[in-house]
PDB file of C-alpha atoms in Angstrom:
ATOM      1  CA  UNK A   1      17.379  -3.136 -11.294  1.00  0.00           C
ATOM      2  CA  UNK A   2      15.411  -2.345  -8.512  1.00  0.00           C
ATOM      3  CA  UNK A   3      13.364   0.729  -8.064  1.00  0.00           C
ATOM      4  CA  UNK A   4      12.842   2.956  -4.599  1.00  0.00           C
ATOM      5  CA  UNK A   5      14.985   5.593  -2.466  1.00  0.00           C
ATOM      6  CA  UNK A   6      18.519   4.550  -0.831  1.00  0.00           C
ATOM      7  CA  UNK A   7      17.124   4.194   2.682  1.00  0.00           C
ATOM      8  CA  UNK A   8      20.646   3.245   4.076  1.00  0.00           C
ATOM      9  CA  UNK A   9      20.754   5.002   7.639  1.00  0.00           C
ATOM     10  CA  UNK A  10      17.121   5.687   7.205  1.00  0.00           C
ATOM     11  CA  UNK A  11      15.131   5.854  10.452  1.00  0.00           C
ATOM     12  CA  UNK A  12      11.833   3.771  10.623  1.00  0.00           C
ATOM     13  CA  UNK A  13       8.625   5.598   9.561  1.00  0.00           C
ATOM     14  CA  UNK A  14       6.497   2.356  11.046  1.00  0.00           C
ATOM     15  CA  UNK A  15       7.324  -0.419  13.588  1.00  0.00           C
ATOM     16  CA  UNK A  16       5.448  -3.588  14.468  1.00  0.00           C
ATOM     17  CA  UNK A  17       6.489  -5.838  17.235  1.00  0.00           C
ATOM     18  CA  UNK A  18       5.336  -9.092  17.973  1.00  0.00           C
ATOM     19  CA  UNK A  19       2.221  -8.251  16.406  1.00  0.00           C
ATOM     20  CA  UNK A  20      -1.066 -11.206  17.393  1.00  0.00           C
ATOM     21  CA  UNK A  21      -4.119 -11.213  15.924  1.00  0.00           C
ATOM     22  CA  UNK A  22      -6.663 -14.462  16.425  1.00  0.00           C
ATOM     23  CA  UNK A  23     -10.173 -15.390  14.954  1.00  0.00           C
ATOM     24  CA  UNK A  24     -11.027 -18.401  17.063  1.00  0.00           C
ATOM     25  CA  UNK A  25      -8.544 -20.948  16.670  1.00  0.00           C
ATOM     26  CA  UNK A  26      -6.668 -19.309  13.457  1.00  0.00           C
ATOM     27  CA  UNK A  27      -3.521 -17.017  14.304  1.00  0.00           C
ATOM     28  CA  UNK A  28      -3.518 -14.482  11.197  1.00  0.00           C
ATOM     29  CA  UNK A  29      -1.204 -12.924  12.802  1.00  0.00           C
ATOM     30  CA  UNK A  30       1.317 -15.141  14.700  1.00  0.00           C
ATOM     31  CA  UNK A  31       4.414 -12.642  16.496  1.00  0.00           C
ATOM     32  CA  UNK A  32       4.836 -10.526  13.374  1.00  0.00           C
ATOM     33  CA  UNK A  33       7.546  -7.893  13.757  1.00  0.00           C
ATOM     34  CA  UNK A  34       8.909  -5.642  10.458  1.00  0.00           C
ATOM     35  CA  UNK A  35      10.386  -1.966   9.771  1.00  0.00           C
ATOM     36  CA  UNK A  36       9.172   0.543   7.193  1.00  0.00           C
ATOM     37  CA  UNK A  37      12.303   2.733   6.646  1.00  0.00           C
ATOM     38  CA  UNK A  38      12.282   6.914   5.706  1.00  0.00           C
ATOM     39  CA  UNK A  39      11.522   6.846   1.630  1.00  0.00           C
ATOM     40  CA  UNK A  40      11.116   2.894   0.897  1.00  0.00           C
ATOM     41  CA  UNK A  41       9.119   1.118  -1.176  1.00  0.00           C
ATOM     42  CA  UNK A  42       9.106  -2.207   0.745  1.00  0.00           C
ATOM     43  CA  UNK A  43       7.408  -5.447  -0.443  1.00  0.00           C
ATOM     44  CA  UNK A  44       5.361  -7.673   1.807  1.00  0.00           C
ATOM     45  CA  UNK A  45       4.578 -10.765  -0.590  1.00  0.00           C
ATOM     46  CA  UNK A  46       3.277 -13.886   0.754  1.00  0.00           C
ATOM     47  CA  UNK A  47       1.011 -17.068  -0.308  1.00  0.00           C
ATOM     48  CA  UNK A  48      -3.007 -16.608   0.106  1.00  0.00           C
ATOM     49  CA  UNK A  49      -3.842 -16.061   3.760  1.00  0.00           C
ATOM     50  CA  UNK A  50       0.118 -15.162   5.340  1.00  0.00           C
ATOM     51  CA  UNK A  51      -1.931 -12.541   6.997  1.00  0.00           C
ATOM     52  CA  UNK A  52      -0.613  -9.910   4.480  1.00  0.00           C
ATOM     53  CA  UNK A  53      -4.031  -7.566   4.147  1.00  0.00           C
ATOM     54  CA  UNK A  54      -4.577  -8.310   7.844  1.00  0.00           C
ATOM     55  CA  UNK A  55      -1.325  -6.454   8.534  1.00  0.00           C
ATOM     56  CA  UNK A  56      -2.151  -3.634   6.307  1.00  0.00           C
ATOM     57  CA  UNK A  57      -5.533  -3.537   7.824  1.00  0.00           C
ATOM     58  CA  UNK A  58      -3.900  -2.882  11.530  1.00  0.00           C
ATOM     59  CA  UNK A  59      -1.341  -0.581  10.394  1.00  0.00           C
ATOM     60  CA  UNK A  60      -4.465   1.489   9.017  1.00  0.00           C
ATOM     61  CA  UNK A  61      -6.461   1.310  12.306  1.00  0.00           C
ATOM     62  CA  UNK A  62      -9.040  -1.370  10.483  1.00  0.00           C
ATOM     63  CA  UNK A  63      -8.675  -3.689  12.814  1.00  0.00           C
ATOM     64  CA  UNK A  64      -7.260  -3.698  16.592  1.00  0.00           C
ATOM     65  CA  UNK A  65      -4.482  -7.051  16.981  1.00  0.00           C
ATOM     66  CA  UNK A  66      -5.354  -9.088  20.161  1.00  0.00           C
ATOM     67  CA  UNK A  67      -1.118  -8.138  21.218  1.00  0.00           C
ATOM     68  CA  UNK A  68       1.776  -6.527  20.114  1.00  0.00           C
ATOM     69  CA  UNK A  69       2.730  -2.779  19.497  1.00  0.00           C
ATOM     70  CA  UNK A  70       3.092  -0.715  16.009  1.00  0.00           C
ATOM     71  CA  UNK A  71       5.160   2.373  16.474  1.00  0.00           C
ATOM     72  CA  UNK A  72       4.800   5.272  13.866  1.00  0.00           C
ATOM     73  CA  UNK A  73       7.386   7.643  13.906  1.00  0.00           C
ATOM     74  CA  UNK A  74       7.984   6.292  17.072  1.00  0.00           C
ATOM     75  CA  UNK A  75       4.920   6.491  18.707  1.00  0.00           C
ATOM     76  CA  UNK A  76       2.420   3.382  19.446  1.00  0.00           C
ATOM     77  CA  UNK A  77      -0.529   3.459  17.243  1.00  0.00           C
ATOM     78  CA  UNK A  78      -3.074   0.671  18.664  1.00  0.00           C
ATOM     79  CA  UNK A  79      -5.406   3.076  20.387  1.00  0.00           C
ATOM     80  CA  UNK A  80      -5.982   5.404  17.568  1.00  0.00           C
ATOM     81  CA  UNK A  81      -9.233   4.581  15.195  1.00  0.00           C
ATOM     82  CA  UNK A  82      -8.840   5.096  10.835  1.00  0.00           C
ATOM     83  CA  UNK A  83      -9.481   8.787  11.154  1.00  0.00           C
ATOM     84  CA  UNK A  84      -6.921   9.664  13.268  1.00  0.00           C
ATOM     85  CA  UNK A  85      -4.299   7.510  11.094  1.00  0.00           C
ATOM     86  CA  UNK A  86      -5.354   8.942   7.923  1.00  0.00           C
ATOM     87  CA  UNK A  87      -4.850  12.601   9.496  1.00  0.00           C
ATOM     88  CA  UNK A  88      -1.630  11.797  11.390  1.00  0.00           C
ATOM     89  CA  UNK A  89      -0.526  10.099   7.007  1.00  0.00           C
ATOM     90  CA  UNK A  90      -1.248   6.503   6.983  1.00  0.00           C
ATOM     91  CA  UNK A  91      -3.451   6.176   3.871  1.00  0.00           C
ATOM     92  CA  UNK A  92      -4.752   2.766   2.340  1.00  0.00           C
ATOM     93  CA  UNK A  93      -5.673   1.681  -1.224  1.00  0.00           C
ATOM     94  CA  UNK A  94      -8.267  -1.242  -1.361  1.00  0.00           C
ATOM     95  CA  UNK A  95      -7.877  -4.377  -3.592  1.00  0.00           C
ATOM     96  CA  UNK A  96     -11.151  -3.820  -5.262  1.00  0.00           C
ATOM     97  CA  UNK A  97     -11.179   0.501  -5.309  1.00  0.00           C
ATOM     98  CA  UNK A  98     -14.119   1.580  -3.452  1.00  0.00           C
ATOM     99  CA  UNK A  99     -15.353   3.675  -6.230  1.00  0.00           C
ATOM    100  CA  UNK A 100     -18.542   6.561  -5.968  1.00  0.00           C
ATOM    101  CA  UNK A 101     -19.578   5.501  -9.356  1.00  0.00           C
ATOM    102  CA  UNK A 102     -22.556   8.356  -9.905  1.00  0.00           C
ATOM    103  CA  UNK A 103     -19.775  11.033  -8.958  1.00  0.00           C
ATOM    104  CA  UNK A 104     -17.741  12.160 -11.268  1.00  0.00           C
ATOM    105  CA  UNK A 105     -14.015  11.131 -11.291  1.00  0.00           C
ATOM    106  CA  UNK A 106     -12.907  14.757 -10.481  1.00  0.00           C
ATOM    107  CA  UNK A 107     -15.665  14.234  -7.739  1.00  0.00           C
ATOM    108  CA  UNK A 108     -14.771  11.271  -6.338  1.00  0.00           C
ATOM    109  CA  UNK A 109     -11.775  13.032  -5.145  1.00  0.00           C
ATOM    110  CA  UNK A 110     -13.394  15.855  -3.536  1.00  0.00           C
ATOM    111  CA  UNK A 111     -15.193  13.550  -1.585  1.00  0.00           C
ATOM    112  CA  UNK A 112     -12.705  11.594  -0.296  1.00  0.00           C
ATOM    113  CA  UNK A 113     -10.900  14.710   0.889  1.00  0.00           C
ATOM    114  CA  UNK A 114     -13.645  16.883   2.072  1.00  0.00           C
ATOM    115  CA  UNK A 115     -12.578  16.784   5.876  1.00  0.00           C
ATOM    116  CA  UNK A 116      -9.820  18.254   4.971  1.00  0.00           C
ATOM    117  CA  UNK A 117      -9.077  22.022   5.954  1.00  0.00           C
ATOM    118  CA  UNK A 118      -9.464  23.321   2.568  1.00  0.00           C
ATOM    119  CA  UNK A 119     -11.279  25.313   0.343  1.00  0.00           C
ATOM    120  CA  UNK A 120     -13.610  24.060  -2.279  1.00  0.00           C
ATOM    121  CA  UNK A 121     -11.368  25.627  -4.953  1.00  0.00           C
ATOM    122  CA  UNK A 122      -8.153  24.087  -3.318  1.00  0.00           C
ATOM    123  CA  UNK A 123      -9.935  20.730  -3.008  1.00  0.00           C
ATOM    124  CA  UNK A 124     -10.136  20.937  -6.764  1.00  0.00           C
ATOM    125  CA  UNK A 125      -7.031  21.874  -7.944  1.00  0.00           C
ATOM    126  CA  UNK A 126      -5.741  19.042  -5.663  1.00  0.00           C
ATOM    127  CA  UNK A 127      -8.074  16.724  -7.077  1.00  0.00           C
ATOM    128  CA  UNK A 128      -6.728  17.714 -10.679  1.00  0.00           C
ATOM    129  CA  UNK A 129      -3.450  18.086 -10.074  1.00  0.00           C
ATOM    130  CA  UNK A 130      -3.236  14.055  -8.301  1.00  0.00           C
ATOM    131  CA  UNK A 131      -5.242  13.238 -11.485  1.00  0.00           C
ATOM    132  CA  UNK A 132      -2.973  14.283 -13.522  1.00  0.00           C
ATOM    133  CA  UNK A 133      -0.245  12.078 -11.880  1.00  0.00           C
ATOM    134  CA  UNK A 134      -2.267   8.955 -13.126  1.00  0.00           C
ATOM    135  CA  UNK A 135      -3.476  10.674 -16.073  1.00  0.00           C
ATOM    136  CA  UNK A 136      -6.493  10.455 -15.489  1.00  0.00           C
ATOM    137  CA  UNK A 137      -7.956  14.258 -15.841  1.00  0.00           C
ATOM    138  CA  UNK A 138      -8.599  14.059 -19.024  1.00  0.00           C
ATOM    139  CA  UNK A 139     -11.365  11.576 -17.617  1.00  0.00           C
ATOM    140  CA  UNK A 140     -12.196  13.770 -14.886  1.00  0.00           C
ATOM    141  CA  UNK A 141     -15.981  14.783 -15.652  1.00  0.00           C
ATOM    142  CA  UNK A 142     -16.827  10.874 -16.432  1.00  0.00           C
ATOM    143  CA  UNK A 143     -18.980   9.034 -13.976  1.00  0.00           C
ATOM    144  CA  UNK A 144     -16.481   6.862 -11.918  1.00  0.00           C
ATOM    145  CA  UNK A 145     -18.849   3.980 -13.220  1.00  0.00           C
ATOM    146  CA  UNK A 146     -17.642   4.912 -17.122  1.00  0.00           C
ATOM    147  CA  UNK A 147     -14.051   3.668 -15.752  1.00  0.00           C
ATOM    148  CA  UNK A 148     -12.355   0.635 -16.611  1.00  0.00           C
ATOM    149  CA  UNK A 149     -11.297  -1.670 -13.834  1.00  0.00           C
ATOM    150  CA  UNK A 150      -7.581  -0.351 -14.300  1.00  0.00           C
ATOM    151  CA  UNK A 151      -8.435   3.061 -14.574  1.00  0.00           C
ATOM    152  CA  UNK A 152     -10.747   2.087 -11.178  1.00  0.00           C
ATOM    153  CA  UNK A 153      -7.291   1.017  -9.226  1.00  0.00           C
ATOM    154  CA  UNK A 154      -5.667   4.791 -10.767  1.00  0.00           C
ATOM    155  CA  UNK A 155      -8.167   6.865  -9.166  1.00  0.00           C
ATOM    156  CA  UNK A 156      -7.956   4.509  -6.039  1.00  0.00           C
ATOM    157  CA  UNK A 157      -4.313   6.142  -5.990  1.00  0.00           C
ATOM    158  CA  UNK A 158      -4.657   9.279  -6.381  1.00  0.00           C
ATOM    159  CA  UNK A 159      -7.710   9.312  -4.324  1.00  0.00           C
ATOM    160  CA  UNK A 160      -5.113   8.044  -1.357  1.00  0.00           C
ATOM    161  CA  UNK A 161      -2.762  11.489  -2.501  1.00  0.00           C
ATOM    162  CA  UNK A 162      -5.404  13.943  -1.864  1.00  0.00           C
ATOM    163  CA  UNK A 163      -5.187  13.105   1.741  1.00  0.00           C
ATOM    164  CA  UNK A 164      -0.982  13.543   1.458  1.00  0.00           C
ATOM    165  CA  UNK A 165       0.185  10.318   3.196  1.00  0.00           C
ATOM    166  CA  UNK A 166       3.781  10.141   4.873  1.00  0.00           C
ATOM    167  CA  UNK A 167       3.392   6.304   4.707  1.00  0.00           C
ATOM    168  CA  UNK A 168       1.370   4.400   1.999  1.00  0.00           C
ATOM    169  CA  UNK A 169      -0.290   1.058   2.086  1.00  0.00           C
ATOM    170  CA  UNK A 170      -1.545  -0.428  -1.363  1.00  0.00           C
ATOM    171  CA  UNK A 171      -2.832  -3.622  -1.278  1.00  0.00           C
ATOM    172  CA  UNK A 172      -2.342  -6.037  -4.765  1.00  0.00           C
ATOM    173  CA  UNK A 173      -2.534  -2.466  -6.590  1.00  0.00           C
ATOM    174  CA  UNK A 174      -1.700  -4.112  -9.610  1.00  0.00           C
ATOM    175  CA  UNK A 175      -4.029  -6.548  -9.959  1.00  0.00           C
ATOM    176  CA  UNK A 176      -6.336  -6.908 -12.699  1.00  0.00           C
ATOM    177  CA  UNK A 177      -4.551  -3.791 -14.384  1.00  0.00           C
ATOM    178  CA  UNK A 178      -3.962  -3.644 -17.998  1.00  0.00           C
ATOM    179  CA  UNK A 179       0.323  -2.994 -18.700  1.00  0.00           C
ATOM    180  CA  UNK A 180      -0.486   0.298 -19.910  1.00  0.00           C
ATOM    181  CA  UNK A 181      -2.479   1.303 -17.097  1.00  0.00           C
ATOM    182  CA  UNK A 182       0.271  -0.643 -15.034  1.00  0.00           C
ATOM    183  CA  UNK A 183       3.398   1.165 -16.388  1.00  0.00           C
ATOM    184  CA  UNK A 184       1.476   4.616 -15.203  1.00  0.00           C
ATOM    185  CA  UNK A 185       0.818   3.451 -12.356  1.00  0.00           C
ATOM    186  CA  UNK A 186       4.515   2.673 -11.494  1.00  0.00           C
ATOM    187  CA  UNK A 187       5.379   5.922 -12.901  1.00  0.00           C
ATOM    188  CA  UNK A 188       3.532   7.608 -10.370  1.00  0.00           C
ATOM    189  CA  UNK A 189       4.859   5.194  -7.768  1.00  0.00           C
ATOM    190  CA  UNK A 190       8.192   6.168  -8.700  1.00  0.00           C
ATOM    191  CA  UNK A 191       8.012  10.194  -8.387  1.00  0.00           C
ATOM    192  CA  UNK A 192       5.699  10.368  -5.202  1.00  0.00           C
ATOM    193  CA  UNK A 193       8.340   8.108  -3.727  1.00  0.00           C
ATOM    194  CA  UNK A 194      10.984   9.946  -4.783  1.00  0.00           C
ATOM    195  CA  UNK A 195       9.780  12.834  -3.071  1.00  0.00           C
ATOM    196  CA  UNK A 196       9.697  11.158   0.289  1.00  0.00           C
ATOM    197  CA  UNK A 197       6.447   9.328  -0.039  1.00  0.00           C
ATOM    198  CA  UNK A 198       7.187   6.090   2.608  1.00  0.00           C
ATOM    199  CA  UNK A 199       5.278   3.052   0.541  1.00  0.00           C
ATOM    200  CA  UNK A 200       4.323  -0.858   1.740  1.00  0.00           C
ATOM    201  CA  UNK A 201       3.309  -2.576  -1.088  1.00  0.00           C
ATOM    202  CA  UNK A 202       0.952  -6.399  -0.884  1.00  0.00           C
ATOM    203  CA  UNK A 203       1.492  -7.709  -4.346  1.00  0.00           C
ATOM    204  CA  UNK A 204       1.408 -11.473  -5.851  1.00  0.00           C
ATOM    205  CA  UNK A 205       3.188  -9.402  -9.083  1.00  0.00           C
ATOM    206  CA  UNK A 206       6.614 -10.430  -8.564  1.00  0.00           C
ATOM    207  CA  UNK A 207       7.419  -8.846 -11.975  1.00  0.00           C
ATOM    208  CA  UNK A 208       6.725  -5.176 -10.801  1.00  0.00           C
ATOM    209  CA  UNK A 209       7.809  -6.100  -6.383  1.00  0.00           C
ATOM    210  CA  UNK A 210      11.219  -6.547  -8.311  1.00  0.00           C
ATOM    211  CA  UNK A 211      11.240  -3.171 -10.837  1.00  0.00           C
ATOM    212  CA  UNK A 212       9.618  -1.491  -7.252  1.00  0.00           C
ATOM    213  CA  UNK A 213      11.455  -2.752  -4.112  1.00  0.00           C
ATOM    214  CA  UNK A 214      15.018  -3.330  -2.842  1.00  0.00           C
ATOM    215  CA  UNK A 215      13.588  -4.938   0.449  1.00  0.00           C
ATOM    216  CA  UNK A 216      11.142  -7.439   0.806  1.00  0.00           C
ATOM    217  CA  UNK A 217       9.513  -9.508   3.653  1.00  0.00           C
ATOM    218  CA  UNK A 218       7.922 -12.757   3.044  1.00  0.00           C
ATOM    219  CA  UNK A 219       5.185 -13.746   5.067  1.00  0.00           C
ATOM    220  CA  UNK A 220       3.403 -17.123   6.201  1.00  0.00           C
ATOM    221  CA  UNK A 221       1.205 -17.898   8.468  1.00  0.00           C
ATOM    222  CA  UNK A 222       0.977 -15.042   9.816  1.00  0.00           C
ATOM    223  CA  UNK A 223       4.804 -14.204  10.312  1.00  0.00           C
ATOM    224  CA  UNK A 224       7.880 -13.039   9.149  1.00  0.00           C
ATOM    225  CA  UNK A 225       9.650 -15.812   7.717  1.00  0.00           C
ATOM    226  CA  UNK A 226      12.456 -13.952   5.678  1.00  0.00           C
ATOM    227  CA  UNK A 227      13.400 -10.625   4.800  1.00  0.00           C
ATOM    228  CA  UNK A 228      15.860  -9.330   1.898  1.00  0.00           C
ATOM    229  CA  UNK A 229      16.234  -8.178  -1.538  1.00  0.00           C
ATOM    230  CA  UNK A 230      13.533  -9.399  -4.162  1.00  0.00           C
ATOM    231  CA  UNK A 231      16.475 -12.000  -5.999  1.00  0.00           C
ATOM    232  CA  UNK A 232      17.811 -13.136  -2.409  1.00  0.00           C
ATOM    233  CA  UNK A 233      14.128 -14.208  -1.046  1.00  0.00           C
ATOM    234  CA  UNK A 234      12.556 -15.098  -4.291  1.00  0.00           C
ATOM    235  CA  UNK A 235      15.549 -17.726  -4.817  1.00  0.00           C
ATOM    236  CA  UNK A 236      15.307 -19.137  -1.626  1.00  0.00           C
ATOM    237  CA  UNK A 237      14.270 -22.918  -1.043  1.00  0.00           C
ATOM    238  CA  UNK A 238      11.678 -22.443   1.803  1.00  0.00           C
ATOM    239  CA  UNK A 239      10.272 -19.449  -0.342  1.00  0.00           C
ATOM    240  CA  UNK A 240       9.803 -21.382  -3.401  1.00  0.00           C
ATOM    241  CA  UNK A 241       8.649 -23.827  -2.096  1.00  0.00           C
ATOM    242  CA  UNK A 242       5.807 -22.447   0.048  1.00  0.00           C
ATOM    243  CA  UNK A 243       5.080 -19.882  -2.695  1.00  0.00           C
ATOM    244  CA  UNK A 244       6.848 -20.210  -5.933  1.00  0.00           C
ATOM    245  CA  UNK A 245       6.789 -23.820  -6.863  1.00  0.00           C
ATOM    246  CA  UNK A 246       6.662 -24.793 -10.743  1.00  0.00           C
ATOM    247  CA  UNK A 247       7.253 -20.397 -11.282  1.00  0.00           C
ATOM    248  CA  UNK A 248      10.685 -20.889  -9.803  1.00  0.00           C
ATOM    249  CA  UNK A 249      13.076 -20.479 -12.913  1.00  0.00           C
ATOM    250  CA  UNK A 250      10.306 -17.777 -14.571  1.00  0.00           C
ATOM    251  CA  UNK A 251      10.895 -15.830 -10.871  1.00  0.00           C
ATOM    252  CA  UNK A 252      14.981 -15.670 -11.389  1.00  0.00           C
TER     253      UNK A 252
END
């Protein structure tokens, strides 16, 4: 069964509108348009090169689309730079996690956060307390380069909750990450969003998009080509076979 809040008669948190973005002749993004609703956990999956990070990346203010609009809680976003997204609660998570690795894990988080109106004490309970919800403060006076690649994605995550996000982007958060280290991640997935926490997740995991997400969006080339639950788009024809292929009867 899949995971997330009931966002029936949810408002969007985020927008996008015929959203363009070119490098020379190559449209990564061709017209794309998609909602993020109040207290989802939506699913943008997609072949190599659909444009998926791309999107992410001008959600997040990383890069600036040649046209279109993105509306966040109703208001258009496309002038504002990273820092002004990250204050007003659009936070990012990086496929490879852009560790400090001679800080400390408890540091690392500190770091991240230290533009933030709070005290050095408060900075560190908050850093605790979000390592805790990855279970990772029993690790929290290790060097960040003692930490295993999955444990690397963990603090990537609750590095992203120190700066307390309204609408999270993780990009292929799962990959590379052990099932253990998986199945806590989820966890944590599963109570920030139940307290409201708006989440867009870029996975090739199918396995964990269906546990996670009763919407997802399929992209290629650089648009939306369908949009649904996980079973209705991950059986359909043109899905499998742009994306699926041979994995179609292991995929439902």
């Amino acid at each position: 069964m899949a995971m997330g809040s009931d966002v029936s008669g949810s408002s969007a948190v985020l927008r996008a509108v015929e959203v363009v973005k070119r490098y020379d002749e190559l449209r990564a993004l061709d017209g794309l348009s998609l909602e993020i609703y109040e207290g989802e956990i939506l699913g943008l999956i997609g072949p190599n090169g659909a444009g998926k990070t791309t999107f992410i990346n001008v959600v997040c203010g990383l890069i600036r689309p040649d046209s279109g609009k993105v509306y966040y809680y109703g208001e258009n976003i496309l002038e504002k730079n990273v820092y002004e997204l990250a204050r007003a609660g659009i936070v990012k998570t990086y496929q490879i996690p852009r560790v400090f690795g001679n800080l400390t894990v408890l540091d690392n988080l500190v770091a991240s956060a230290s533009w933030l109106k709070m005290s050095v004490e408060e900075l560190r309970k908050a850093a605790h307390d979000s390592l805790r919800l990855v279970k990772l403060d029993v690790k929290a006076d290790l060097l960040g380069s003692q930490l295993s690649g999955g444990e690397r994605k963990l603090l990537e995550f609750a590095r992203a909750m120190m700066l307390k996000p309204r609408l999270l982007l993780l990009d292929e958060p799962f990959a590379g990450v052990n099932p253990v280290l998986k199945s806590t991640l989820i966890d944590a997935l599963k109570k920030v969003n139940m307290q409201g926490l708006s989440i867009l997740i870029v996975s090739h995991d199918m396995a964990e998009i269906r546990r996670l997400c009763k919407r997802v969006v399929f992209m290629a080339a650089g648009s939306k080509l369908l949009e649904g639950s996980p079973d209705e788009v991950l059986r359909n024809e043109e899905v499998v076979k742009l994306y699926l292929g041979v994995k179609r009867h292991a995929a439902g």
